[in-house]
Amino acid sequence: MGSAIKSQARKDPTSLWRACKAFNRIHSLVLEYSPLHYVFELAIAGMKDGPASHAYKPAVGRLQLLATYRNDWPSLIWGHEHKMRLAPQTRYGVSSGFLHQIHIHGGQHSLDLAELPSCRTSRSPALTRHLKFRTPEIQNIAVDRSQSLIVTSHVLSLQTGIGVVLYFRDLWTFEKHPQAYSGTYDFNVGPVPVSSISIAIAGHNMSISFEFHNGKIVHLVLNWCTFQAGWLEDNDIQFLSENRLLVVRRSRGLPYLSLYNISNISAVVVERDYELPGAWARSAIGFSPNTSPLVDQPSPSEAMFYPDPSRRVILVVVKTPSSNGGPSVRNWLIVNESFFRPSSRKGRLRISWQEWSQACLIRDAHSAILGPYVNGSRVVFAENTPHHSPRARLNLIEFAPFPDSSCVQTRAWSMVGPRCVLVPNESSRELPPKTVDGRQIEDIRLTEDNIVLFLNNQDESKPVNILTFGVPHSMGRSHPGHTHH
């Protein structure tokens, strides 16, 4: 009986969970045997077993770490804080588990990469790595640790208009990436100045999204291994896989989400259109990017467990102008990412809102919210209270794979589709004054293991606090997340 359960469990943790719920005897066996208990807890956490050797970290150790992780996140109790300050005029961001800083010293540019802590990957706060490279002038970067890839961009004014140069480098050496078609790719984006750029990487494809001073948005989709490229003029895009994009677009004034196949970038195929409510025709609609890995290929290879990519959620932010001139009305449309797939039947290209809304959630959000920020099936947002008594509140929504009666929901959900597989579990806590030093939160980044708080600066340097979850006592857990200590 035990060996049969073990064999099945490794193939399918979900079936193990169901068997435990159906049969007390199986549940008792599972709890007595660490390898099975670990697989059972992975299923509940929406995780998968990582590639780190079980000889190096056996099931009992993984189970203890997973328990810490599972206890910390729902309660918003982190085990470690790391405070730092960013120098004035530093460009910064978070990508693929690194906090990056672009510095300028007397015309010289340098790039600092600080690895964020992750006890899942044996990178406790004391063991994180720091990289520093000299670089030509750059403004933006994106990292894909699974491919050891770092892409940097530089915008420059030319006689022919605004030019952009992309650099493709190895993350660890900063030399040309061995798989890149060339070390650089340059192109022109026209005469209008660029106000913002964002870069996303999905396997051999990537996107560079430009917003111009006149409000226009365009996206370059590029295969960085072949330099096959094409332009999209849709409102917003998000990768679902290397060769599929979900796109916000409009047709005859009405908004849609559309599924694009970009296997051949020069001949994009629209595989499906999903109607959005007609009431959103005048709304600003865009994705809140999901920062967890797209593919079932855990990185780094030291990972003991990692979030199941099949449980990623799509979050669409909708801002509708108020009819009375007040703040815009904000809604978050949330749906499981795996819902969007090509039709198996011909002639089923357009899905009505009435039909597919049954698989969705809609949450109302007020204009003072900072966020949302999405990683896997987890959503974080913050609220700053008025300046005369600065207190910041963190809020968390998790979508449990096997929800039970303990799930807590607020009244903010204005629509719950009858066929929606997502059940929200919400929690909230006021940040301890020492965590934010009496400052307001200006920005947040979310990873599988961290919430990174960028705080308002009262002088020239910017304070940052990295809150790390899943830190066991053996790795120097300092309990800063507990308010009662």
Coordinates of N, CA and C in Angstrom, one line a residue, residues 298-385:
P298 N 12.4 25.2 -13.2 CA 12.8 26.0 -12.1 C 14.2 26.6 -12.2
S299 N 14.4 27.8 -11.8 CA 15.7 28.4 -11.8 C 15.8 29.2 -10.5
P300 N 16.9 29.1 -9.8 CA 18.1 28.3 -10.2 C 18.0 26.9 -9.9
S301 N 19.0 26.1 -10.2 CA 18.9 24.6 -10.1 C 19.0 24.2 -8.6
E302 N 19.3 25.1 -7.7 CA 19.3 24.8 -6.3 C 17.9 24.8 -5.6
A303 N 16.9 25.1 -6.4 CA 15.5 25.3 -5.8 C 15.1 24.0 -5.2
M304 N 14.6 24.0 -4.0 CA 14.0 22.8 -3.3 C 12.6 22.6 -3.7
F305 N 11.9 23.7 -3.9 CA 10.5 23.7 -4.4 C 10.3 25.1 -5.1
Y306 N 9.2 25.1 -5.9 CA 9.0 26.3 -6.7 C 7.5 26.4 -7.0
P307 N 6.9 27.6 -7.2 CA 5.5 27.7 -7.6 C 5.1 27.0 -8.9
D308 N 4.0 26.3 -8.9 CA 3.5 25.6 -10.1 C 3.1 26.7 -11.1
P309 N 3.8 26.8 -12.3 CA 3.4 27.8 -13.3 C 2.0 27.7 -13.8
S310 N 1.4 26.5 -13.7 CA 0.0 26.3 -14.2 C -1.0 27.1 -13.3
R311 N -0.6 27.6 -12.2 CA -1.5 28.3 -11.3 C -1.4 29.8 -11.4
R312 N -0.6 30.3 -12.3 CA -0.4 31.7 -12.5 C -1.8 32.4 -12.8
V313 N -2.0 33.6 -12.3 CA -3.2 34.3 -12.6 C -2.9 35.5 -13.6
I314 N -3.9 35.9 -14.3 CA -3.9 37.1 -15.1 C -4.7 38.1 -14.4
L315 N -4.1 39.3 -14.2 CA -4.8 40.4 -13.5 C -4.9 41.6 -14.5
V316 N -6.1 42.0 -14.9 CA -6.3 43.1 -15.8 C -6.8 44.3 -15.0
V317 N -6.1 45.4 -15.0 CA -6.6 46.6 -14.3 C -7.4 47.5 -15.2
V318 N -8.6 47.9 -14.8 CA -9.5 48.7 -15.6 C -9.8 50.0 -14.9
K319 N -9.5 51.1 -15.5 CA -9.8 52.4 -14.9 C -10.8 53.1 -15.8
T320 N -12.0 53.3 -15.2 CA -13.1 53.9 -16.0 C -13.4 55.3 -15.5
P321 N -13.4 56.3 -16.4 CA -13.6 57.7 -16.0 C -14.9 57.9 -15.3
S322 N -14.9 58.6 -14.2 CA -16.1 58.9 -13.4 C -17.1 59.8 -14.2
S323 N -18.4 59.6 -14.1 CA -19.3 60.4 -14.8 C -19.5 61.8 -14.1
N324 N -19.1 61.9 -12.8 CA -19.3 63.2 -12.1 C -18.0 63.9 -11.9
G325 N -16.9 63.5 -12.6 CA -15.6 64.2 -12.5 C -14.8 63.8 -11.3
G326 N -15.2 62.8 -10.5 CA -14.5 62.4 -9.4 C -13.4 61.4 -9.8
P327 N -12.8 60.7 -8.8 CA -11.7 59.7 -9.2 C -12.3 58.6 -10.1
S328 N -11.4 58.1 -11.0 CA -11.8 57.0 -11.9 C -12.2 55.8 -11.0
V329 N -13.1 55.0 -11.6 CA -13.6 53.8 -11.0 C -12.6 52.7 -11.4
R330 N -12.1 52.0 -10.4 CA -11.1 50.9 -10.7 C -11.6 49.5 -10.4
N331 N -11.4 48.6 -11.4 CA -11.7 47.2 -11.2 C -10.5 46.4 -11.6
W332 N -10.4 45.2 -10.9 CA -9.4 44.2 -11.2 C -10.1 43.0 -11.7
L333 N -9.9 42.6 -13.0 CA -10.4 41.4 -13.6 C -9.4 40.3 -13.4
I334 N -9.7 39.2 -12.7 CA -8.7 38.2 -12.4 C -9.2 36.8 -12.9
V335 N -8.4 36.1 -13.6 CA -8.7 34.8 -14.2 C -7.5 33.9 -14.2
N336 N -7.7 32.6 -14.1 CA -6.5 31.7 -14.2 C -5.9 31.8 -15.6
E337 N -4.6 31.9 -15.7 CA -3.9 32.1 -16.9 C -4.2 30.9 -17.9
S338 N -4.3 29.7 -17.4 CA -4.5 28.5 -18.2 C -5.8 28.5 -18.9
F339 N -6.7 29.5 -18.5 CA -8.0 29.6 -19.2 C -7.9 30.0 -20.7
F340 N -6.8 30.8 -21.0 CA -6.7 31.3 -22.3 C -5.9 30.3 -23.2
R341 N -6.6 29.7 -24.1 CA -5.9 28.7 -25.0 C -6.7 28.6 -26.3
P342 N -6.0 28.2 -27.4 CA -6.7 28.1 -28.7 C -7.9 27.2 -28.7
S343 N -8.8 27.5 -29.5 CA -10.0 26.6 -29.6 C -9.7 25.3 -30.3
S344 N -10.3 24.2 -29.8 CA -10.1 22.9 -30.4 C -11.1 22.7 -31.5
R345 N -12.0 23.7 -31.7 CA -13.0 23.6 -32.7 C -13.0 24.8 -33.6
K346 N -13.1 24.6 -34.9 CA -13.1 25.7 -35.8 C -14.4 26.6 -35.6
G347 N -14.3 27.9 -35.9 CA -15.4 28.7 -35.8 C -15.7 29.2 -34.4
R348 N -14.8 28.9 -33.5 CA -15.0 29.4 -32.1 C -14.0 30.4 -31.7
L349 N -13.8 31.4 -32.6 CA -12.8 32.4 -32.4 C -13.2 33.5 -31.5
R350 N -14.5 33.9 -31.4 CA -14.9 35.0 -30.6 C -15.8 34.4 -29.4
I351 N -15.4 34.8 -28.2 CA -16.1 34.3 -27.0 C -16.8 35.5 -26.4
S352 N -18.1 35.4 -26.2 CA -18.8 36.6 -25.6 C -18.4 36.8 -24.1
W353 N -18.6 38.0 -23.7 CA -18.3 38.3 -22.2 C -19.3 37.5 -21.4
Q354 N -20.5 37.4 -21.8 CA -21.5 36.7 -21.0 C -21.1 35.2 -20.8
E355 N -20.4 34.7 -21.7 CA -19.9 33.3 -21.6 C -18.7 33.2 -20.7
W356 N -17.6 33.9 -21.1 CA -16.3 33.7 -20.4 C -16.2 34.4 -19.1
S357 N -17.1 35.4 -18.8 CA -17.1 36.0 -17.5 C -17.4 35.0 -16.4
Q358 N -18.1 33.9 -16.7 CA -18.4 32.9 -15.7 C -17.1 32.3 -15.1
A359 N -16.0 32.5 -15.7 CA -14.7 31.9 -15.2 C -13.9 33.0 -14.5
C360 N -14.5 34.2 -14.3 CA -13.7 35.3 -13.8 C -14.1 35.8 -12.4
L361 N -13.2 36.6 -11.8 CA -13.5 37.4 -10.6 C -13.3 38.8 -11.0
I362 N -14.1 39.7 -10.4 CA -13.9 41.1 -10.5 C -13.9 41.7 -9.1
R363 N -12.8 42.5 -8.8 CA -12.6 43.1 -7.5 C -12.6 44.6 -7.7
D364 N -13.4 45.3 -6.8 CA -13.4 46.8 -6.9 C -12.2 47.3 -6.1
A365 N -11.5 48.3 -6.6 CA -10.3 48.9 -5.9 C -10.4 50.4 -5.9
H366 N -10.2 51.0 -4.7 CA -10.3 52.5 -4.7 C -9.0 53.1 -5.2
S367 N -9.0 54.4 -5.5 CA -7.9 55.0 -6.2 C -6.7 55.2 -5.4
A368 N -6.8 55.1 -4.0 CA -5.6 55.3 -3.2 C -4.7 54.1 -3.0
I369 N -5.1 53.0 -3.7 CA -4.3 51.8 -3.6 C -3.1 51.9 -4.4
L370 N -2.0 51.4 -3.8 CA -0.7 51.3 -4.5 C -0.6 49.8 -5.0
G371 N -0.6 49.6 -6.3 CA -0.6 48.3 -6.9 C -1.7 48.1 -7.8
P372 N -2.1 46.9 -8.2 CA -1.6 45.6 -7.6 C -0.3 45.1 -8.2
Y373 N 0.4 44.2 -7.4 CA 1.6 43.5 -7.9 C 1.4 42.0 -7.8
V374 N 1.7 41.3 -8.9 CA 1.3 39.9 -9.1 C 2.5 39.0 -9.2
N375 N 2.6 37.9 -8.5 CA 3.6 36.9 -8.7 C 2.9 35.5 -8.5
G376 N 2.9 34.8 -9.6 CA 2.2 33.5 -9.6 C 0.7 33.6 -9.3
S377 N 0.3 33.1 -8.2 CA -1.1 33.2 -7.8 C -1.3 34.1 -6.6
R378 N -0.4 35.0 -6.4 CA -0.3 35.9 -5.2 C -0.4 37.3 -5.7
V379 N -1.3 38.1 -5.1 CA -1.4 39.5 -5.4 C -1.2 40.3 -4.1
V380 N -0.3 41.4 -4.2 CA -0.1 42.2 -3.1 C -0.4 43.7 -3.5
F381 N -1.0 44.4 -2.6 CA -1.1 45.9 -2.8 C -1.0 46.6 -1.4
A382 N -0.8 47.9 -1.5 CA -0.6 48.6 -0.2 C -1.5 49.8 -0.2
E383 N -1.7 50.3 1.0 CA -2.5 51.6 1.2 C -1.6 52.4 2.2
N384 N -1.4 53.7 1.7 CA -0.8 54.7 2.6 C -1.8 55.5 3.2
T385 N -1.8 55.7 4.6 CA -2.7 56.6 5.2 C -2.2 58.0 5.1

